[in-house]
Amino acid sequence: MRVGTPGFMPERLTEARAARRIASKSALARLLSVNASTVARWEDGSSSPDTEALTALSDVLRVRREFFLRPIYDSARPMFHRSLASTLVRDIDYQHAQMRWLHELSSILQHYVDFPAIDIPDVLEGSSYKQLRDEDIERIALDLRSHWKIGEGPCTDVVALMERVGFVISTIEMGTSKLDGLCSWSTAEDRPHVLLANDKMSFPRRQMDAAHEMAHAILHKDVTVAELKQNLKFIETQAFRLASAFLMPSTTYSHEVSRPSLASFLSLKDRWRVSIKAQIKRLSDLEIVSGDHQVELYKLYSAKGWSREEPLDRAWPVTEPRVLKDAMEVIVTSGIRTKADLLAVEFTMSPGDIENVTNLPAGWFALKSGEIVQLRSDIERRHSNSDQPGVVVPFARK
């Protein structure tokens, strides 16, 4: 009888399969040339792969063998994600797996680097999100701006602001336009983590997506998994309302709308860097635009083909987060760890996965780190003591 691998974590196999978008245990079994029941037993924990099978799993799923021996990074708190009803389960599972890897990489890096302190005020003050009225959410948006000292004008970079106040953010290709973002609080660190999609991204959309996940972190930190399933539509509506109120404060933005029209929204987009579609919804929330007028504006919007791409969408570069990337580079350039050390000791995912989640350029691990070259002391001394003036070399006249 062949003995399995002691300490094998079946949840890790499920996670790796999701991260590779392998939809079923049967599909993974075909890649491994084993019976589907064998993979099923590995995943439910009733048996574990032997040394040879573990190596095959590592090769097929592109992770180190140690990956399957470490506990999964999970949280009792739910993951907030926006997706259409037609979104494939494997796409959602992929997003959740990437979020767990974000938690794991963030935790490892914080052993070496101090991340920005968490500065997220308790805006609920013991109340439940269910008790919030629209006017409460409007007040919370202004309170957040006041607390973070950003005034009441345009917020020029939501991602940078969120990183400054303690969020850990990553941006990845989701492989589908039906997934926008994901938010999850780390139980171990009590720090919010946000995963944003790069698919078909523009700067105004990045602003709203980031603000939406920020709203979840602030309003819905203590929501249970059961509550999320039961009240998903209400929770999503609250998050969008706070995101809109944060990006377009009622005290300033609304006063700049002289006449609600697509032309005026385009001008305001140039200043506030928020999509025209989001502006229409915002003015409807503030009851500046009636329901009938809102429908008419949406029809004109659609007729112009702006549902695919709005004017000015490409006017600004899309913001990428920096905290994880900078942490990786600091660890290596300071000599605390080499890239090879990190891959061999700390991380169990592939170099490409780590680069993807930490927003490092592709191939970063393969590049040799720069070495500091110091002048020989005798050469440095000779040049510093030289009394000879510099020589001017004239260019030849043409």
CSV table of C-alpha atoms in Angstrom, one decimal:
chain,number,residue,atom,x,y,z
A,1,MET,CA,0.0,0.0,0.0
A,2,ARG,CA,1.4,3.4,-1.0
A,3,VAL,CA,1.7,6.0,1.7
A,4,GLY,CA,0.4,9.5,1.1
A,5,THR,CA,2.1,12.8,1.9
A,6,PRO,CA,1.9,13.7,5.6
A,7,GLY,CA,0.6,17.3,6.2
A,8,PHE,CA,-1.1,17.5,2.8
A,9,MET,CA,-3.7,20.3,2.8
A,10,PRO,CA,-6.6,19.4,0.6
A,11,GLU,CA,-7.9,23.0,0.5
A,12,ARG,CA,-4.7,24.0,-1.2
A,13,LEU,CA,-5.4,21.6,-4.1
A,14,THR,CA,-8.9,23.1,-4.5
A,15,GLU,CA,-7.4,26.6,-4.4
A,16,ALA,CA,-4.7,25.8,-7.0
A,17,ARG,CA,-7.2,24.2,-9.3
A,18,ALA,CA,-9.4,27.3,-9.1
A,19,ALA,CA,-6.4,29.6,-9.7
A,20,ARG,CA,-5.7,27.7,-12.9
A,21,ARG,CA,-9.4,27.8,-13.9
A,22,ILE,CA,-9.6,24.0,-14.1
A,23,ALA,CA,-13.3,23.7,-13.8
A,24,SER,CA,-13.6,20.2,-12.3
A,25,LYS,CA,-11.8,17.4,-10.5
A,26,SER,CA,-12.3,15.3,-13.6
A,27,ALA,CA,-10.6,17.8,-15.8
A,28,LEU,CA,-7.6,17.9,-13.4
A,29,ALA,CA,-7.6,14.0,-13.3
A,30,ARG,CA,-7.3,13.9,-17.1
A,31,LEU,CA,-4.3,16.3,-17.0
A,32,LEU,CA,-2.7,14.0,-14.4
A,33,SER,CA,-3.7,10.7,-16.1
A,34,VAL,CA,-5.4,9.4,-13.0
A,35,ASN,CA,-8.9,8.5,-12.0
A,36,ALA,CA,-11.3,11.3,-11.2
A,37,SER,CA,-12.1,9.5,-7.9
A,38,THR,CA,-8.5,9.8,-6.9
A,39,VAL,CA,-8.5,13.6,-7.2
A,40,ALA,CA,-11.8,13.7,-5.4
A,41,ARG,CA,-10.4,11.9,-2.5
A,42,TRP,CA,-7.4,14.2,-2.4
A,43,GLU,CA,-9.7,17.3,-2.3
A,44,ASP,CA,-12.0,15.9,0.3
A,45,GLY,CA,-9.1,14.9,2.5
A,46,SER,CA,-9.9,11.1,2.7
A,47,SER,CA,-6.5,10.4,1.1
A,48,SER,CA,-3.4,12.3,0.0
A,49,PRO,CA,-1.1,12.0,-3.0
A,50,ASP,CA,2.2,10.1,-2.6
A,51,THR,CA,5.5,11.7,-3.4
A,52,GLU,CA,5.3,11.0,-7.1
A,53,ALA,CA,1.8,12.2,-7.4
A,54,LEU,CA,2.6,15.4,-5.4
A,55,THR,CA,5.4,16.2,-7.9
A,56,ALA,CA,2.9,15.7,-10.8
A,57,LEU,CA,0.4,18.0,-9.1
A,58,SER,CA,3.1,20.7,-8.6
A,59,ASP,CA,4.1,20.5,-12.2
A,60,VAL,CA,0.6,20.6,-13.6
A,61,LEU,CA,-0.6,23.4,-11.3
A,62,ARG,CA,2.7,25.3,-11.5
A,63,VAL,CA,3.4,25.6,-7.8
A,64,ARG,CA,6.1,24.3,-5.5
A,65,ARG,CA,5.5,21.1,-3.6
A,66,GLU,CA,5.5,23.0,-0.4
A,67,PHE,CA,2.4,24.9,-1.5
A,68,PHE,CA,0.3,21.9,-0.6
A,69,LEU,CA,1.8,21.7,2.9
A,70,ARG,CA,1.0,25.2,4.1
A,71,PRO,CA,-2.4,26.2,5.5
A,72,ILE,CA,-4.7,28.1,3.2
A,73,TYR,CA,-5.0,31.8,3.8
A,74,ASP,CA,-8.7,32.2,4.5
A,75,SER,CA,-11.0,34.5,6.4
A,76,ALA,CA,-14.3,34.0,8.2
A,77,ARG,CA,-15.4,37.3,6.7
A,78,PRO,CA,-17.0,37.2,3.2
A,79,MET,CA,-15.5,38.3,0.0
A,80,PHE,CA,-17.5,41.1,-1.6
A,81,HIS,CA,-17.6,40.8,-5.4
A,82,ARG,CA,-19.7,42.3,-8.1
A,83,SER,CA,-20.6,39.9,-10.9
A,84,LEU,CA,-23.4,39.4,-13.4
A,85,ALA,CA,-25.8,36.5,-13.0
A,86,SER,CA,-24.2,34.9,-16.1
A,87,THR,CA,-20.7,34.9,-14.5
A,88,LEU,CA,-19.2,31.4,-14.6
A,89,VAL,CA,-18.5,29.7,-11.2
A,90,ARG,CA,-15.0,29.0,-12.3
A,91,ASP,CA,-14.4,32.7,-12.9
A,92,ILE,CA,-15.6,33.6,-9.4
A,93,ASP,CA,-13.5,30.7,-7.9
A,94,TYR,CA,-10.5,32.1,-9.8
A,95,GLN,CA,-11.0,35.5,-8.3
A,96,HIS,CA,-11.4,34.1,-4.8
A,97,ALA,CA,-8.2,32.1,-5.2
A,98,GLN,CA,-6.3,35.1,-6.4
A,99,MET,CA,-7.6,37.0,-3.4
A,100,ARG,CA,-6.2,34.3,-1.0
A,101,TRP,CA,-2.9,34.6,-2.7
A,102,LEU,CA,-3.0,38.3,-2.2
A,103,HIS,CA,-3.6,37.8,1.5
A,104,GLU,CA,-0.7,35.3,1.6
A,105,LEU,CA,1.8,37.5,-0.3
A,106,SER,CA,0.9,40.5,1.8
A,107,SER,CA,1.4,38.6,5.0
A,108,ILE,CA,4.8,37.4,4.0
A,109,LEU,CA,6.0,40.8,2.8
A,110,GLN,CA,4.9,42.4,6.1
A,111,HIS,CA,7.5,40.2,7.9
A,112,TYR,CA,10.1,42.4,6.3
A,113,VAL,CA,8.5,45.7,5.4
A,114,ASP,CA,6.2,48.0,7.4
A,115,PHE,CA,3.1,48.7,5.3
A,116,PRO,CA,1.3,52.0,5.8
A,117,ALA,CA,-0.6,52.2,9.1
A,118,ILE,CA,-4.3,51.5,8.9
A,119,ASP,CA,-6.2,54.7,9.1
A,120,ILE,CA,-9.8,53.7,8.5
A,121,PRO,CA,-12.3,55.4,10.8
A,122,ASP,CA,-15.3,53.6,12.4
A,123,VAL,CA,-18.0,55.5,10.6
A,124,LEU,CA,-20.8,53.2,11.8
A,125,GLU,CA,-19.9,53.8,15.5
A,126,GLY,CA,-21.5,50.5,16.6
A,127,SER,CA,-24.5,50.8,14.4
A,128,SER,CA,-25.5,48.2,11.7
A,129,TYR,CA,-25.2,48.9,8.0
A,130,LYS,CA,-29.0,48.0,7.9
A,131,GLN,CA,-29.8,51.2,9.8
A,132,LEU,CA,-28.1,53.6,7.3
A,133,ARG,CA,-30.3,56.0,5.4
A,134,ASP,CA,-29.2,57.7,2.2
A,135,GLU,CA,-28.5,60.9,4.1
A,136,ASP,CA,-26.3,58.9,6.5
A,137,ILE,CA,-24.2,57.6,3.6
A,138,GLU,CA,-23.9,61.2,2.2
A,139,ARG,CA,-22.6,62.3,5.6
A,140,ILE,CA,-20.1,59.4,5.8
A,141,ALA,CA,-18.7,60.3,2.5
A,142,LEU,CA,-18.0,63.9,3.7
A,143,ASP,CA,-16.6,62.6,7.0
A,144,LEU,CA,-14.2,60.3,5.2
A,145,ARG,CA,-12.9,63.1,3.1
A,146,SER,CA,-12.5,65.3,6.2
A,147,HIS,CA,-10.7,62.6,8.1
A,148,TRP,CA,-8.3,61.9,5.2
A,149,LYS,CA,-7.9,65.7,4.6
A,150,ILE,CA,-8.6,65.6,0.8
A,151,GLY,CA,-11.1,68.5,0.8
A,152,GLU,CA,-14.3,68.4,-1.2
A,153,GLY,CA,-12.9,68.7,-4.7
A,154,PRO,CA,-12.0,65.9,-7.2
A,155,CYS,CA,-10.2,62.9,-5.7
A,156,THR,CA,-7.5,62.6,-8.3
A,157,ASP,CA,-6.3,59.0,-7.4
A,158,VAL,CA,-8.5,56.7,-5.3
A,159,VAL,CA,-6.0,53.8,-5.4
A,160,ALA,CA,-3.1,55.9,-4.1
A,161,LEU,CA,-5.3,57.3,-1.3
A,162,MET,CA,-6.5,53.8,-0.3
A,163,GLU,CA,-2.9,52.5,-0.1
A,164,ARG,CA,-1.9,55.6,2.0
A,165,VAL,CA,-4.6,54.7,4.6
A,166,GLY,CA,-3.7,51.1,4.8
A,167,PHE,CA,-5.5,49.1,2.1
A,168,VAL,CA,-3.5,46.4,0.3
A,169,ILE,CA,-4.4,46.5,-3.4
A,170,SER,CA,-3.7,44.4,-6.4
A,171,THR,CA,-4.8,44.6,-10.0
A,172,ILE,CA,-5.0,41.6,-12.3
A,173,GLU,CA,-6.5,40.4,-15.5
A,174,MET,CA,-9.7,38.6,-14.6
A,175,GLY,CA,-10.1,37.1,-18.1
A,176,THR,CA,-13.7,38.2,-18.2
A,177,SER,CA,-15.6,41.5,-18.4
A,178,LYS,CA,-18.2,40.2,-15.9
A,179,LEU,CA,-16.0,40.6,-12.8
A,180,ASP,CA,-15.0,44.1,-11.6
A,181,GLY,CA,-13.4,43.8,-8.2
A,182,LEU,CA,-13.2,42.0,-4.9
A,183,CYS,CA,-12.8,43.2,-1.3
A,184,SER,CA,-11.9,41.1,1.8
A,185,TRP,CA,-10.7,41.9,5.3
A,186,SER,CA,-7.7,39.8,6.6
A,187,THR,CA,-8.6,38.3,9.9
A,188,ALA,CA,-4.9,37.9,11.0
A,189,GLU,CA,-3.9,41.5,10.1
A,190,ASP,CA,-7.3,43.2,10.4
A,191,ARG,CA,-6.5,45.0,7.2
A,192,PRO,CA,-8.6,45.3,4.0
A,193,HIS,CA,-7.4,43.8,0.8
A,194,VAL,CA,-8.8,44.8,-2.6
A,195,LEU,CA,-8.4,43.0,-6.0
A,196,LEU,CA,-9.3,45.1,-9.0
A,197,ALA,CA,-9.8,44.0,-12.6
A,198,ASN,CA,-7.5,45.3,-15.4
A,199,ASP,CA,-9.9,44.0,-18.2
A,200,LYS,CA,-11.1,46.8,-20.5
A,201,MET,CA,-10.0,49.3,-17.9
A,202,SER,CA,-10.1,53.1,-18.0
A,203,PHE,CA,-9.1,55.6,-15.4
A,204,PRO,CA,-12.6,56.8,-14.5
A,205,ARG,CA,-13.7,53.1,-14.2
A,206,ARG,CA,-10.7,52.4,-12.0
A,207,GLN,CA,-11.7,55.3,-9.8
A,208,MET,CA,-15.2,54.0,-9.3
A,209,ASP,CA,-14.2,50.3,-8.9
A,210,ALA,CA,-11.7,51.2,-6.2
A,211,ALA,CA,-14.1,53.5,-4.4
A,212,HIS,CA,-16.8,50.8,-4.5
A,213,GLU,CA,-14.5,48.2,-2.9
A,214,MET,CA,-13.4,50.8,-0.3
A,215,ALA,CA,-17.1,51.4,0.5
A,216,HIS,CA,-17.6,47.7,1.2
A,217,ALA,CA,-14.6,47.7,3.5
A,218,ILE,CA,-15.9,50.6,5.5
A,219,LEU,CA,-19.6,49.8,5.6
A,220,HIS,CA,-19.7,46.0,5.6
A,221,LYS,CA,-16.6,44.9,7.5
A,222,ASP,CA,-18.7,42.8,10.0
A,223,VAL,CA,-21.2,41.4,7.5
A,224,THR,CA,-21.5,37.6,7.7
A,225,VAL,CA,-21.4,35.3,4.8
A,226,ALA,CA,-25.1,34.5,5.4
A,227,GLU,CA,-26.0,38.2,5.5
A,228,LEU,CA,-24.2,38.8,2.2
A,229,LYS,CA,-26.1,36.1,0.4
A,230,GLN,CA,-29.4,37.3,1.9
A,231,ASN,CA,-28.9,41.1,1.4
A,232,LEU,CA,-26.5,41.2,-1.6
A,233,LYS,CA,-28.6,43.7,-3.6
A,234,PHE,CA,-29.0,46.1,-0.7
A,235,ILE,CA,-25.3,45.8,0.3
A,236,GLU,CA,-24.2,46.5,-3.3
A,237,THR,CA,-26.6,49.5,-3.5
A,238,GLN,CA,-25.1,51.0,-0.4
A,239,ALA,CA,-21.5,50.5,-1.6
A,240,PHE,CA,-22.3,52.2,-4.9
A,241,ARG,CA,-24.0,55.1,-3.2
A,242,LEU,CA,-21.0,55.7,-0.9
A,243,ALA,CA,-18.6,55.4,-3.7
A,244,SER,CA,-20.5,57.9,-5.8
A,245,ALA,CA,-20.9,60.3,-2.8
A,246,PHE,CA,-17.2,60.1,-2.1
A,247,LEU,CA,-16.2,60.8,-5.7
A,248,MET,CA,-18.9,63.4,-6.3
A,249,PRO,CA,-19.6,65.2,-3.0
A,250,SER,CA,-23.1,66.6,-2.6
A,251,THR,CA,-21.6,69.9,-1.3
A,252,THR,CA,-19.5,70.7,-4.4
A,253,TYR,CA,-20.1,68.5,-7.4
A,254,SER,CA,-23.8,69.0,-7.6
A,255,HIS,CA,-23.4,72.8,-7.6
A,256,GLU,CA,-21.3,72.6,-10.7
A,257,VAL,CA,-24.1,71.0,-12.8
A,258,SER,CA,-25.7,74.1,-14.4
A,259,ARG,CA,-27.8,72.1,-16.8
A,260,PRO,CA,-27.9,68.3,-16.8
A,261,SER,CA,-26.9,67.2,-20.4
A,262,LEU,CA,-24.3,64.9,-21.9
A,263,ALA,CA,-22.3,67.9,-23.0
A,264,SER,CA,-22.1,69.3,-19.5
A,265,PHE,CA,-21.3,65.8,-18.1
A,266,LEU,CA,-18.4,65.5,-20.5
A,267,SER,CA,-17.0,68.8,-19.3
A,268,LEU,CA,-17.4,67.7,-15.7
A,269,LYS,CA,-15.8,64.4,-16.5
A,270,ASP,CA,-12.6,66.3,-17.5
A,271,ARG,CA,-12.5,67.9,-14.0
A,272,TRP,CA,-13.9,65.2,-11.7
A,273,ARG,CA,-12.6,62.2,-13.7
A,274,VAL,CA,-15.8,60.2,-13.2
A,275,SER,CA,-17.7,58.5,-16.0
A,276,ILE,CA,-20.7,60.2,-17.6
A,277,LYS,CA,-22.9,57.2,-16.8
A,278,ALA,CA,-21.9,57.4,-13.1
A,279,GLN,CA,-22.7,61.1,-13.1
A,280,ILE,CA,-26.2,60.5,-14.5
A,281,LYS,CA,-26.8,58.0,-11.7
A,282,ARG,CA,-25.4,60.4,-9.1
A,283,LEU,CA,-27.7,63.2,-10.1
A,284,SER,CA,-30.6,60.8,-10.0
A,285,ASP,CA,-29.7,59.8,-6.4
A,286,LEU,CA,-29.5,63.5,-5.5
A,287,GLU,CA,-32.9,64.0,-7.1
A,288,ILE,CA,-31.5,66.7,-9.4
A,289,VAL,CA,-32.5,64.6,-12.4
A,290,SER,CA,-36.0,63.1,-12.5
A,291,GLY,CA,-36.6,59.5,-13.3
A,292,ASP,CA,-37.9,60.3,-16.8
A,293,HIS,CA,-35.0,62.6,-17.5
A,294,GLN,CA,-32.6,59.9,-16.3
A,295,VAL,CA,-34.1,57.4,-18.8
A,296,GLU,CA,-33.8,60.0,-21.6
A,297,LEU,CA,-30.2,60.7,-20.8
A,298,TYR,CA,-29.4,56.9,-20.8
A,299,LYS,CA,-31.0,56.5,-24.2
A,300,LEU,CA,-29.0,59.4,-25.6
A,301,TYR,CA,-25.9,57.9,-24.0
A,302,SER,CA,-26.5,54.5,-25.5
A,303,ALA,CA,-27.3,56.0,-29.0
A,304,LYS,CA,-23.9,57.6,-29.0
A,305,GLY,CA,-22.2,54.3,-28.5
A,306,TRP,CA,-20.7,55.3,-25.2
A,307,SER,CA,-21.7,52.1,-23.5
A,308,ARG,CA,-18.6,50.6,-25.1
A,309,GLU,CA,-16.3,53.5,-24.5
A,310,GLU,CA,-16.8,57.1,-23.4
A,311,PRO,CA,-15.0,60.2,-24.6
A,312,LEU,CA,-11.9,60.9,-22.4
A,313,ASP,CA,-11.7,57.3,-21.2
A,314,ARG,CA,-8.1,57.2,-22.5
A,315,ALA,CA,-7.2,60.7,-21.4
A,316,TRP,CA,-5.4,59.5,-18.2
A,317,PRO,CA,-3.2,56.5,-17.5
A,318,VAL,CA,-4.8,53.8,-15.4
A,319,THR,CA,-3.5,53.9,-11.9
A,320,GLU,CA,-1.6,50.9,-10.6
A,321,PRO,CA,-1.0,50.1,-6.9
A,322,ARG,CA,2.6,50.4,-5.6
A,323,VAL,CA,2.8,49.1,-2.0
A,324,LEU,CA,3.4,45.4,-2.8
A,325,LYS,CA,5.7,46.1,-5.7
A,326,ASP,CA,7.8,48.6,-3.8
A,327,ALA,CA,8.0,46.2,-0.8
A,328,MET,CA,9.3,43.4,-3.1
A,329,GLU,CA,11.9,45.8,-4.6
A,330,VAL,CA,13.0,47.1,-1.2
A,331,ILE,CA,13.5,43.6,0.2
A,332,VAL,CA,15.8,42.6,-2.7
A,333,THR,CA,17.7,45.9,-3.3
A,334,SER,CA,18.4,46.2,0.5
A,335,GLY,CA,20.0,42.7,0.5
A,336,ILE,CA,17.6,41.3,3.1
A,337,ARG,CA,16.6,38.5,0.7
A,338,THR,CA,17.6,37.6,-2.8
A,339,LYS,CA,15.1,36.8,-5.5
A,340,ALA,CA,16.2,33.1,-5.4
A,341,ASP,CA,15.8,33.1,-1.6
A,342,LEU,CA,12.2,34.4,-1.8
A,343,LEU,CA,11.2,31.8,-4.4
A,344,ALA,CA,12.9,28.9,-2.5
A,345,VAL,CA,12.0,29.8,1.1
A,346,GLU,CA,9.1,32.3,1.4
A,347,PHE,CA,6.8,31.8,-1.7
A,348,THR,CA,5.3,28.6,-3.0
A,349,MET,CA,3.5,30.0,-6.1
A,350,SER,CA,5.3,30.4,-9.4
A,351,PRO,CA,7.3,33.6,-10.2
A,352,GLY,CA,4.7,34.6,-12.7
A,353,ASP,CA,1.9,34.4,-10.2
A,354,ILE,CA,3.8,36.5,-7.7
A,355,GLU,CA,4.7,39.1,-10.3
A,356,ASN,CA,1.0,39.2,-11.3
A,357,VAL,CA,-0.4,39.7,-7.9
A,358,THR,CA,2.2,42.2,-6.7
A,359,ASN,CA,2.1,44.2,-10.0
A,360,LEU,CA,5.7,43.6,-10.8
A,361,PRO,CA,6.7,43.5,-14.5
A,362,ALA,CA,6.6,40.1,-16.1
A,363,GLY,CA,10.0,38.4,-15.8
A,364,TRP,CA,11.1,40.4,-12.8
A,365,PHE,CA,12.4,37.4,-11.0
A,366,ALA,CA,14.4,36.3,-14.0
A,367,LEU,CA,16.3,39.7,-14.1
A,368,LYS,CA,19.5,39.9,-12.2
A,369,SER,CA,19.5,42.5,-9.4
A,370,GLY,CA,21.8,45.4,-10.0
A,371,GLU,CA,25.1,45.4,-8.1
A,372,ILE,CA,26.6,48.5,-6.4
A,373,VAL,CA,30.0,49.1,-7.9
A,374,GLN,CA,32.4,51.2,-5.8
A,375,LEU,CA,35.5,52.9,-7.1
A,376,ARG,CA,38.8,51.7,-5.8
A,377,SER,CA,40.1,53.8,-3.0
A,378,ASP,CA,43.3,54.8,-4.7
A,379,ILE,CA,41.5,56.0,-7.9
A,380,GLU,CA,38.9,58.0,-5.8
A,381,ARG,CA,41.8,59.6,-3.8
A,382,ARG,CA,43.8,60.4,-6.9
A,383,HIS,CA,40.8,62.2,-8.5
A,384,SER,CA,39.8,64.1,-5.3
A,385,ASN,CA,43.4,65.4,-4.8
A,386,SER,CA,44.0,66.4,-8.4
A,387,ASP,CA,44.9,70.0,-9.1
A,388,GLN,CA,44.6,69.7,-12.8
A,389,PRO,CA,41.8,71.7,-14.4
A,390,GLY,CA,39.3,70.0,-16.6
A,391,VAL,CA,39.9,69.9,-20.4
A,392,VAL,CA,37.3,71.4,-22.8
A,393,VAL,CA,36.9,69.4,-25.9
A,394,PRO,CA,35.5,71.5,-28.8
A,395,PHE,CA,33.0,70.0,-31.3
A,396,ALA,CA,34.1,70.0,-34.9
A,397,ARG,CA,32.4,72.6,-37.0
A,398,LYS,CA,30.2,71.3,-39.8
